[in-house]
PDB file of C-alpha atoms in Angstrom:
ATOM      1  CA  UNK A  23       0.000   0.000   0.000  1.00 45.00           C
ATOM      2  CA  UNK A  24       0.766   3.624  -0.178  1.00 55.00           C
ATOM      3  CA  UNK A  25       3.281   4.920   2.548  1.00 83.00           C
ATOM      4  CA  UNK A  26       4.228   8.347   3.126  1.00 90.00           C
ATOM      5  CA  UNK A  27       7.465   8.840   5.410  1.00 92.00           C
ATOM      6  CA  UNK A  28       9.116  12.233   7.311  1.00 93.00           C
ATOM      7  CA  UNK A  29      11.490  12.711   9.673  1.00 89.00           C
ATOM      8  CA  UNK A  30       9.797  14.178  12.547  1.00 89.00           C
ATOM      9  CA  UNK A  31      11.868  16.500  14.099  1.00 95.00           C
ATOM     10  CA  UNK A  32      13.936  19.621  12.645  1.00 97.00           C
ATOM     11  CA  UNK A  33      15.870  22.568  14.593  1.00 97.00           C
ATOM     12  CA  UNK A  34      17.171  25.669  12.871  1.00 97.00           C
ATOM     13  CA  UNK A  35      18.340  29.024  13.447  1.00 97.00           C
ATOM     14  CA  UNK A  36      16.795  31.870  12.661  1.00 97.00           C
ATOM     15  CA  UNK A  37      17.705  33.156   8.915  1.00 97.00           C
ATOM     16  CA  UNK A  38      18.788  30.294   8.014  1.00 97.00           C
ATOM     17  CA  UNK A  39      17.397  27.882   5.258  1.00 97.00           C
ATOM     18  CA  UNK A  40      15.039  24.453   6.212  1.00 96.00           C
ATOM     19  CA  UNK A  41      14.850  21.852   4.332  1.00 97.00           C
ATOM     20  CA  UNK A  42      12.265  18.908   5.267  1.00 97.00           C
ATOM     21  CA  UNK A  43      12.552  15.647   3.377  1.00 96.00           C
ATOM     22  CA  UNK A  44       9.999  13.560   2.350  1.00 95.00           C
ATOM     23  CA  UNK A  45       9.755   9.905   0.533  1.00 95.00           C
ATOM     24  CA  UNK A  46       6.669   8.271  -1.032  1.00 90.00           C
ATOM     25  CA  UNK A  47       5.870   4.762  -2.292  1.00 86.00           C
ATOM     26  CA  UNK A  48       3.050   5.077  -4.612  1.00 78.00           C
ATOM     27  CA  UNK A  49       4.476   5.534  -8.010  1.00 74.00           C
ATOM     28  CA  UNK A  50       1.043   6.776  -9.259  1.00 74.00           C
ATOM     29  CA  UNK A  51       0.828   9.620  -7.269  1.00 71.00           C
ATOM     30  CA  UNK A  52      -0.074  12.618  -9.333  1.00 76.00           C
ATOM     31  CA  UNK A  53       0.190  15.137  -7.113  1.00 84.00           C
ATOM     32  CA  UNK A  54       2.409  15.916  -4.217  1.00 89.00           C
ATOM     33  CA  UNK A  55       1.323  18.184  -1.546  1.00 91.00           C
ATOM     34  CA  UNK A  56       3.214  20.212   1.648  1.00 94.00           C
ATOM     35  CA  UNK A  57       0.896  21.388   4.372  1.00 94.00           C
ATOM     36  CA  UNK A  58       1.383  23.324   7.463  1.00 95.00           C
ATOM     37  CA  UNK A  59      -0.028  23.064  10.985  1.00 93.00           C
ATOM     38  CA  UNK A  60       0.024  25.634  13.593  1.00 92.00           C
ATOM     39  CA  UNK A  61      -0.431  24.752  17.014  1.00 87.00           C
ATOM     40  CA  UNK A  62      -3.812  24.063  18.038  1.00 83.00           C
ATOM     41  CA  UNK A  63      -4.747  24.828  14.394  1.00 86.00           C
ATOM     42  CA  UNK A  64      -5.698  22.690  11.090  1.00 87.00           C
ATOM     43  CA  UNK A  65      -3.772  21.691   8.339  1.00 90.00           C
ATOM     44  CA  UNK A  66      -3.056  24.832   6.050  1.00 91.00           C
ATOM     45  CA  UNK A  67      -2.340  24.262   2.443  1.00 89.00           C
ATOM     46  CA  UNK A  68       0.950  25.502   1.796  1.00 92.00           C
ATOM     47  CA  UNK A  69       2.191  24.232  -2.110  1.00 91.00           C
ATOM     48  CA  UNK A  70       1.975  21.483  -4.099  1.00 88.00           C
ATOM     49  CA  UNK A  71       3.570  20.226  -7.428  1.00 89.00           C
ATOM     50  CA  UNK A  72       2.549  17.786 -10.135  1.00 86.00           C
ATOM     51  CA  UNK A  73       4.301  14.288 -10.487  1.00 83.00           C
ATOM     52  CA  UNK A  74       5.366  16.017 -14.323  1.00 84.00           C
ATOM     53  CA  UNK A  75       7.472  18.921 -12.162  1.00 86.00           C
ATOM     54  CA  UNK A  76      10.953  18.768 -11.345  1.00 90.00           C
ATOM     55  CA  UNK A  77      10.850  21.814  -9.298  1.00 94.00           C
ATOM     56  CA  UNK A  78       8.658  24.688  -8.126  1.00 92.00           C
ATOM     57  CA  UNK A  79       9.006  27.732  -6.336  1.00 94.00           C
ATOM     58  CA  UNK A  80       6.454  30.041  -4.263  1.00 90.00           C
ATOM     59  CA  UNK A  81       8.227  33.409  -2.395  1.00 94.00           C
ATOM     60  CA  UNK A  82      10.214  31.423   0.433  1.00 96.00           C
ATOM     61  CA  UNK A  83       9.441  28.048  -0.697  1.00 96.00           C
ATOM     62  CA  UNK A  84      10.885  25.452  -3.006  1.00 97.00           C
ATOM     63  CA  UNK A  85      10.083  22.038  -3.388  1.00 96.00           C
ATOM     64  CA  UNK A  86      12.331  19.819  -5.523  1.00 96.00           C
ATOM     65  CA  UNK A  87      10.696  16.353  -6.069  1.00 94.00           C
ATOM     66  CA  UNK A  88      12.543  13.843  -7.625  1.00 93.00           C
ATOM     67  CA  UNK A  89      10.332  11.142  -8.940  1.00 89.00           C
ATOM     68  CA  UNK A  90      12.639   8.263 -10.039  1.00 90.00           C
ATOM     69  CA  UNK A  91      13.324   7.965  -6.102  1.00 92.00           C
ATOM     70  CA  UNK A  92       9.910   9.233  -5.248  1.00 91.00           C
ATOM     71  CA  UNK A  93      11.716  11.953  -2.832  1.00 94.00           C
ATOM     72  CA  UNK A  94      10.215  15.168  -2.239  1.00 94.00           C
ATOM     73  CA  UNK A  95      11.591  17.806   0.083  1.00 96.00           C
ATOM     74  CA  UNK A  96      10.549  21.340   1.074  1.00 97.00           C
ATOM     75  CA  UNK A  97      13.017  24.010   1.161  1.00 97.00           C
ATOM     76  CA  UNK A  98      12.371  27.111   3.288  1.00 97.00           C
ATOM     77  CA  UNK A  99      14.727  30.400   2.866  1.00 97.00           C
ATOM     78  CA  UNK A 100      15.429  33.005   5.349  1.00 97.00           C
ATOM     79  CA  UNK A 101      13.515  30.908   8.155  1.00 97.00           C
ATOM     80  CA  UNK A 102      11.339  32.619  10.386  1.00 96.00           C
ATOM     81  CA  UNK A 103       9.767  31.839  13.721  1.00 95.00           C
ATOM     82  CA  UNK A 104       6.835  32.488  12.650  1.00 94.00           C
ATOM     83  CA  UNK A 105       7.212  29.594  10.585  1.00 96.00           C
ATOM     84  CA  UNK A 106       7.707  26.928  13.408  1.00 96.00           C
ATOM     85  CA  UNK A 107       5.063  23.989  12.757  1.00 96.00           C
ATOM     86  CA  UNK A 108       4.531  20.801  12.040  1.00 95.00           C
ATOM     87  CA  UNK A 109       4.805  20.225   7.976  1.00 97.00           C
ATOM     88  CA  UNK A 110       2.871  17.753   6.589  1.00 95.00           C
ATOM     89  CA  UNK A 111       3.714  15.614   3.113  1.00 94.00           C
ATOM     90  CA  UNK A 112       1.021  14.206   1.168  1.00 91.00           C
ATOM     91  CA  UNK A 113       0.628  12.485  -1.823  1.00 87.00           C
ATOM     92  CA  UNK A 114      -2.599  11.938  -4.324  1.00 81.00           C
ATOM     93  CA  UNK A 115      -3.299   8.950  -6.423  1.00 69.00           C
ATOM     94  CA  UNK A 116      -5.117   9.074  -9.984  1.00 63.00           C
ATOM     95  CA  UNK A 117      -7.510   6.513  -8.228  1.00 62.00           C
ATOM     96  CA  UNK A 118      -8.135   7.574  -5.140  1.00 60.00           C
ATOM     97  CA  UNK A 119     -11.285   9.873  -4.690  1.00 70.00           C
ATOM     98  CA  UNK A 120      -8.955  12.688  -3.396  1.00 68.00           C
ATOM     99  CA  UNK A 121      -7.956  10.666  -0.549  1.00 78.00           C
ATOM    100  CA  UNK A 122      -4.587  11.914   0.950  1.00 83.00           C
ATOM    101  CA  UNK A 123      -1.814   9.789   2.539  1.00 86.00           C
ATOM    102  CA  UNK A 124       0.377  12.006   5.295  1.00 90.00           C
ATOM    103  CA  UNK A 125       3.189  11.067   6.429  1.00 92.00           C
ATOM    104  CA  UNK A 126       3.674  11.387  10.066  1.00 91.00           C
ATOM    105  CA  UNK A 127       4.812  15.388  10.253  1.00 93.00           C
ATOM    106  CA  UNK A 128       7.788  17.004  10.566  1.00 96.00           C
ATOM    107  CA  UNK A 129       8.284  19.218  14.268  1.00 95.00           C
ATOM    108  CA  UNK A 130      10.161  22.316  12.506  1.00 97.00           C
ATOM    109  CA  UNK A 131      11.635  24.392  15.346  1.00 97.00           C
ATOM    110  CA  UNK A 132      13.330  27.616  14.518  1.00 97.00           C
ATOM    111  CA  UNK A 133      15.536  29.194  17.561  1.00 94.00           C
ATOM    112  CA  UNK A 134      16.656  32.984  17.594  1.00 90.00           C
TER     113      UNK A 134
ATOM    114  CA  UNK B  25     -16.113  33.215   4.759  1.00 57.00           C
ATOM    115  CA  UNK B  26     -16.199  29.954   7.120  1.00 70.00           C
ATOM    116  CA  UNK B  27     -14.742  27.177   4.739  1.00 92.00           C
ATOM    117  CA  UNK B  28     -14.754  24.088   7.345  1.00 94.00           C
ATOM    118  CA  UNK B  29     -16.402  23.998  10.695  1.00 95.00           C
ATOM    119  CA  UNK B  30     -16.349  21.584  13.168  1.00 96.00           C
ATOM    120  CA  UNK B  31     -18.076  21.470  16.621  1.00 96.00           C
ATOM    121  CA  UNK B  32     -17.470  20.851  19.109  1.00 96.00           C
ATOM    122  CA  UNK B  33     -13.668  21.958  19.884  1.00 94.00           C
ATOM    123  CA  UNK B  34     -13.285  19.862  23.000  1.00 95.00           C
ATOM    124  CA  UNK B  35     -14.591  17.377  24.492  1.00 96.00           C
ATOM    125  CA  UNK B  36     -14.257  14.418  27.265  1.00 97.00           C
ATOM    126  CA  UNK B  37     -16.117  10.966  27.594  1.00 97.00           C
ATOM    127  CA  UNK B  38     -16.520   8.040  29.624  1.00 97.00           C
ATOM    128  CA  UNK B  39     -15.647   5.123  27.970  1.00 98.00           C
ATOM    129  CA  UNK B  40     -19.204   3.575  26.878  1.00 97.00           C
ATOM    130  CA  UNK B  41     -20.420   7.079  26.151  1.00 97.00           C
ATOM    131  CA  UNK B  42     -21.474   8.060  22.089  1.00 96.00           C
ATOM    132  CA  UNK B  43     -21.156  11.448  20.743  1.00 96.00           C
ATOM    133  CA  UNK B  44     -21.050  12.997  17.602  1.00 97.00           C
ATOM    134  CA  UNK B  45     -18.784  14.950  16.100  1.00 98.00           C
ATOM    135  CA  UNK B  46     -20.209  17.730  13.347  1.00 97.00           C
ATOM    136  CA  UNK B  47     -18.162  18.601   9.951  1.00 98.00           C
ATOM    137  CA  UNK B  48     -20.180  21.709   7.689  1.00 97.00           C
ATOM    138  CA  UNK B  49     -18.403  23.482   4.971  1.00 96.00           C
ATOM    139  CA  UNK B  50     -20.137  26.424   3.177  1.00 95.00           C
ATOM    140  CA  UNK B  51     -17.963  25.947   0.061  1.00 92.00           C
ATOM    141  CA  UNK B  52     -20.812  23.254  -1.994  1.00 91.00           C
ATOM    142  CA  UNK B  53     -18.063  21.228  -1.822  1.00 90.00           C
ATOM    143  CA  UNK B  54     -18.662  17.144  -2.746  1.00 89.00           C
ATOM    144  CA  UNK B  55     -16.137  15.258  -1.210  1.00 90.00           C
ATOM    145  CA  UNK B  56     -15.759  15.230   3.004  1.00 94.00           C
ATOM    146  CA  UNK B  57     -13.289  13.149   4.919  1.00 94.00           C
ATOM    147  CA  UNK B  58     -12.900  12.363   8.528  1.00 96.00           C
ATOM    148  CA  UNK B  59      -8.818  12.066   9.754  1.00 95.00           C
ATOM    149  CA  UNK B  60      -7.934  11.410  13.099  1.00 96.00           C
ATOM    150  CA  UNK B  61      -4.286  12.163  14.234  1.00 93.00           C
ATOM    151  CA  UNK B  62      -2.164  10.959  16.464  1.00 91.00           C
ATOM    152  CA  UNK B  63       1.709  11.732  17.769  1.00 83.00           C
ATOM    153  CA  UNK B  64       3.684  10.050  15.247  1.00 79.00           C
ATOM    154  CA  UNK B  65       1.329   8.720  12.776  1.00 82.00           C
ATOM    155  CA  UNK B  66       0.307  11.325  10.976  1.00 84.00           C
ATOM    156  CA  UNK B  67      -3.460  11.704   9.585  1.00 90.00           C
ATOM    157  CA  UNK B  68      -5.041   8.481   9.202  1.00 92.00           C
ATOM    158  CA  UNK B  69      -8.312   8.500   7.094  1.00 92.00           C
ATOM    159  CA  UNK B  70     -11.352   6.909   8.818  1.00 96.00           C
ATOM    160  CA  UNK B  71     -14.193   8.095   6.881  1.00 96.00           C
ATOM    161  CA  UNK B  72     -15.036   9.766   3.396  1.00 93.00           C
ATOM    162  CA  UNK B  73     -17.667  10.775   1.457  1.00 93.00           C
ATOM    163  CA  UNK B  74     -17.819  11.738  -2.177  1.00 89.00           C
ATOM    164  CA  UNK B  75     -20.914  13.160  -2.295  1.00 90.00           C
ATOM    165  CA  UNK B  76     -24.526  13.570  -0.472  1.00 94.00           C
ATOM    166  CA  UNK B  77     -25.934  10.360   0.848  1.00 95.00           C
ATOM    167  CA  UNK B  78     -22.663   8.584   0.467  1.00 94.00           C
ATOM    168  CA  UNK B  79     -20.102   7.259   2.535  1.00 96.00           C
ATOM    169  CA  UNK B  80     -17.349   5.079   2.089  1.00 93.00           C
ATOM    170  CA  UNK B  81     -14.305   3.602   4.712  1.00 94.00           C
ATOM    171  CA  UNK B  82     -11.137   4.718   4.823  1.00 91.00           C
ATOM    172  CA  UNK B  83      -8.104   3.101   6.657  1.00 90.00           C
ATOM    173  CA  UNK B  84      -8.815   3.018  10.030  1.00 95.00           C
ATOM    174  CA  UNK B  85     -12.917   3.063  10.534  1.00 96.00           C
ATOM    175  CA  UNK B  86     -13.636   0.632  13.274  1.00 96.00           C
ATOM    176  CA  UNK B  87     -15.535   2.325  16.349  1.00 96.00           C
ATOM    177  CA  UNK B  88     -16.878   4.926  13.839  1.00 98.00           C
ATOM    178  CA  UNK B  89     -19.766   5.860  11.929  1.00 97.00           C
ATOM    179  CA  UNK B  90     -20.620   8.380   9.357  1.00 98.00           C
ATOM    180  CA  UNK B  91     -23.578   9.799   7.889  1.00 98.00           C
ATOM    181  CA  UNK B  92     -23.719  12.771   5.005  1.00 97.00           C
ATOM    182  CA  UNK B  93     -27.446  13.565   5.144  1.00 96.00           C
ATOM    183  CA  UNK B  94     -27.043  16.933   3.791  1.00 96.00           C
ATOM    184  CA  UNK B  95     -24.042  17.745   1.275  1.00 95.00           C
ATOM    185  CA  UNK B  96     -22.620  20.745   3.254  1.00 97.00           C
ATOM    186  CA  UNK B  97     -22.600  18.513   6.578  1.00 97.00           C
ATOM    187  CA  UNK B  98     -20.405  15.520   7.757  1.00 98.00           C
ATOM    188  CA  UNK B  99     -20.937  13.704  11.198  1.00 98.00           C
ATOM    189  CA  UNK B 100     -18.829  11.521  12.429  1.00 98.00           C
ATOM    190  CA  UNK B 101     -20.364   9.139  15.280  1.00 98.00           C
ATOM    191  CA  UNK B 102     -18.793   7.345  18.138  1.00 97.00           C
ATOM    192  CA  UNK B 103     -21.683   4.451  19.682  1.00 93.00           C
ATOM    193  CA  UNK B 104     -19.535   3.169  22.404  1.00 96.00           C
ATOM    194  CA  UNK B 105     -16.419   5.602  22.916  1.00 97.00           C
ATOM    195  CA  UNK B 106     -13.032   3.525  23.906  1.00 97.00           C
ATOM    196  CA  UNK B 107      -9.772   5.404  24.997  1.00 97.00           C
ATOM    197  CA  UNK B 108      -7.826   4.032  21.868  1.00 96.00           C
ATOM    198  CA  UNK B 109     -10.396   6.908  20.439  1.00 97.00           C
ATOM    199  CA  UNK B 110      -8.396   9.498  22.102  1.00 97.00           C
ATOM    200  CA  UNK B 111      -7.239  11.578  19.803  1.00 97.00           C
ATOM    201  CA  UNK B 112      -7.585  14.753  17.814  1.00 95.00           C
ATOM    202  CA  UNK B 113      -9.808  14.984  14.767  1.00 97.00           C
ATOM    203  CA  UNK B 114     -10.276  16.740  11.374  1.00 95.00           C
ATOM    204  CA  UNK B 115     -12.736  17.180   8.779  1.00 96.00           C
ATOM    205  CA  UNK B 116     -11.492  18.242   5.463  1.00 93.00           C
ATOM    206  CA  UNK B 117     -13.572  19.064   2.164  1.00 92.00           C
ATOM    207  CA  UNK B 118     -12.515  19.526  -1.586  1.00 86.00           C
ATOM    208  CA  UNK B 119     -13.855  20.317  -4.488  1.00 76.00           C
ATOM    209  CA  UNK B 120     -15.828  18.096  -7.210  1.00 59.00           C
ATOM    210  CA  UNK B 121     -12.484  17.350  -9.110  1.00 57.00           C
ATOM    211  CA  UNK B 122     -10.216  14.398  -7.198  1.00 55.00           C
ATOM    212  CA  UNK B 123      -8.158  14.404  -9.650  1.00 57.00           C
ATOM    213  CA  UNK B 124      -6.817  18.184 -10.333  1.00 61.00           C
ATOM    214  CA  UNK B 125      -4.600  19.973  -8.106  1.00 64.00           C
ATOM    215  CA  UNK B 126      -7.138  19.680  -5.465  1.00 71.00           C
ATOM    216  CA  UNK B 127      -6.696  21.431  -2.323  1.00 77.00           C
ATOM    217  CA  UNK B 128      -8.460  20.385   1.204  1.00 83.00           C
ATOM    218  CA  UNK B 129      -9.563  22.534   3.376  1.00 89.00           C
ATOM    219  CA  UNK B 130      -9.314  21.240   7.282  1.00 91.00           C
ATOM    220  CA  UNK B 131     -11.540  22.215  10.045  1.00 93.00           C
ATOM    221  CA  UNK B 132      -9.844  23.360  13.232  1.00 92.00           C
ATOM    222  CA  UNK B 133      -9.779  20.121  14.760  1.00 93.00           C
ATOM    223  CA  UNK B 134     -11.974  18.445  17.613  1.00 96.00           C
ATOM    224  CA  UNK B 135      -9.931  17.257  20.481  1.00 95.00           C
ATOM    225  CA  UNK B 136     -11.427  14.304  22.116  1.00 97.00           C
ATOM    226  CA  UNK B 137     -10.015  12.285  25.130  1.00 97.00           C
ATOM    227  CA  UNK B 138     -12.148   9.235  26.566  1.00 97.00           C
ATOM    228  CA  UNK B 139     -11.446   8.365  30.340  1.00 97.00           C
TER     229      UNK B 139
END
């Protein structure tokens, strides 16, 4: 079956660039998705990029996927603490009546 | 400009006890899904819904039931609460196209803890 996987846990500093890795088994997955979760708060759509894509970028964020190893990772420039969440990856199927699988989360902590 | 509501925002049971938990979106949006999440696991889907009147299981549905009476409402129903039910959960809606670059929109969450 389809399994999403994160690390869980990331620490960085302040101005400095997060990246948050991601791997995905279902080779059918059309689209790939990153969301964010603020404490106490739902998931928050943050970007996504189609299984076609190599690459995408959105103001702070670029996600690099890289399908032959089904890897996708998030890259976030000039962190902030504002953006200190949990980070959610999540794939799409063709077949799968725009059910999600999540992986587990990824803690991102960013420290002055 | 609600998007996805869920109520109620807390709550604590007895084991034994039923509740239910209510998903509406104002968006007309067809498809509905109940996640539950838990430390380390991610969001697991328990319920779905791809339309009024339908309902369909997802991975982890035991202990649950659904109903989608009305299209802009989701319930989610717990007959005989047990603590493995602790937990916090989401409702999530998207529009009538699975397979675009759909985007879900998640309620605030309902935290639930059964004693």
């Amino acid at each position: 079956g389809e399994d999403v996987e994160q690390s869980l846990f990331l620490s960085v500093r302040e101005g400095d660039s997060s990246v948050i890795n991601c791997t995905y088994t279902d080779s059918s997955s059309t689209y790939l998705y990153w969301y964010k979760q603020e404490p106490g708060a739902g998931l928050q759509l943050l970007t996504y990029i189609f299984s076609n894509m190599d690459m995408k970028q959105d103001q702070r964020l670029t996600v690099l996927l890289n399908k032959k190893d089904k890897h996708l990772s998030l890259r976030i420039a000039d962190t902030q603490t504002g953006d200190s969440a949990i980070y959610f990856c999540a794939e799409k199927g063709t077949d799968s009546w725009g059910k999600f699988q999540f992986g587990a989360g990824t803690q991102v902590v960013v420290t002055p | 400009n609600a998007g996805v509501t869920q109520t109620p925002k807390f709550r604590v049971l007895k084991t034994g006890q039923s509740m239910t938990l209510l998903c509406a979106q104002d968006m007309n949006h067809e498809y509905m899904y109940w996640y539950r999440q838990d430390p380390g696991m991610g969001l697991r889907l328990i319920h779905y819904s791809v339309g009024e009147g339908t309902t369909a299981k997802g991975e982890v549905p035991d202990g649950y039931n659904v109903s989608r009476l009305k299209k802009q409402n989701f319930l989610l129903g717990l007959e005989s609460a047990a603590p493995s039910q602790t937990s916090v959960y989401f409702c999530a809606s998207i529009r009538d196209a699975p397979y675009g670059d759909t985007e879900a929109f998640f309620g605030q969450g309902t935290r639930l803890t059964v004693v």
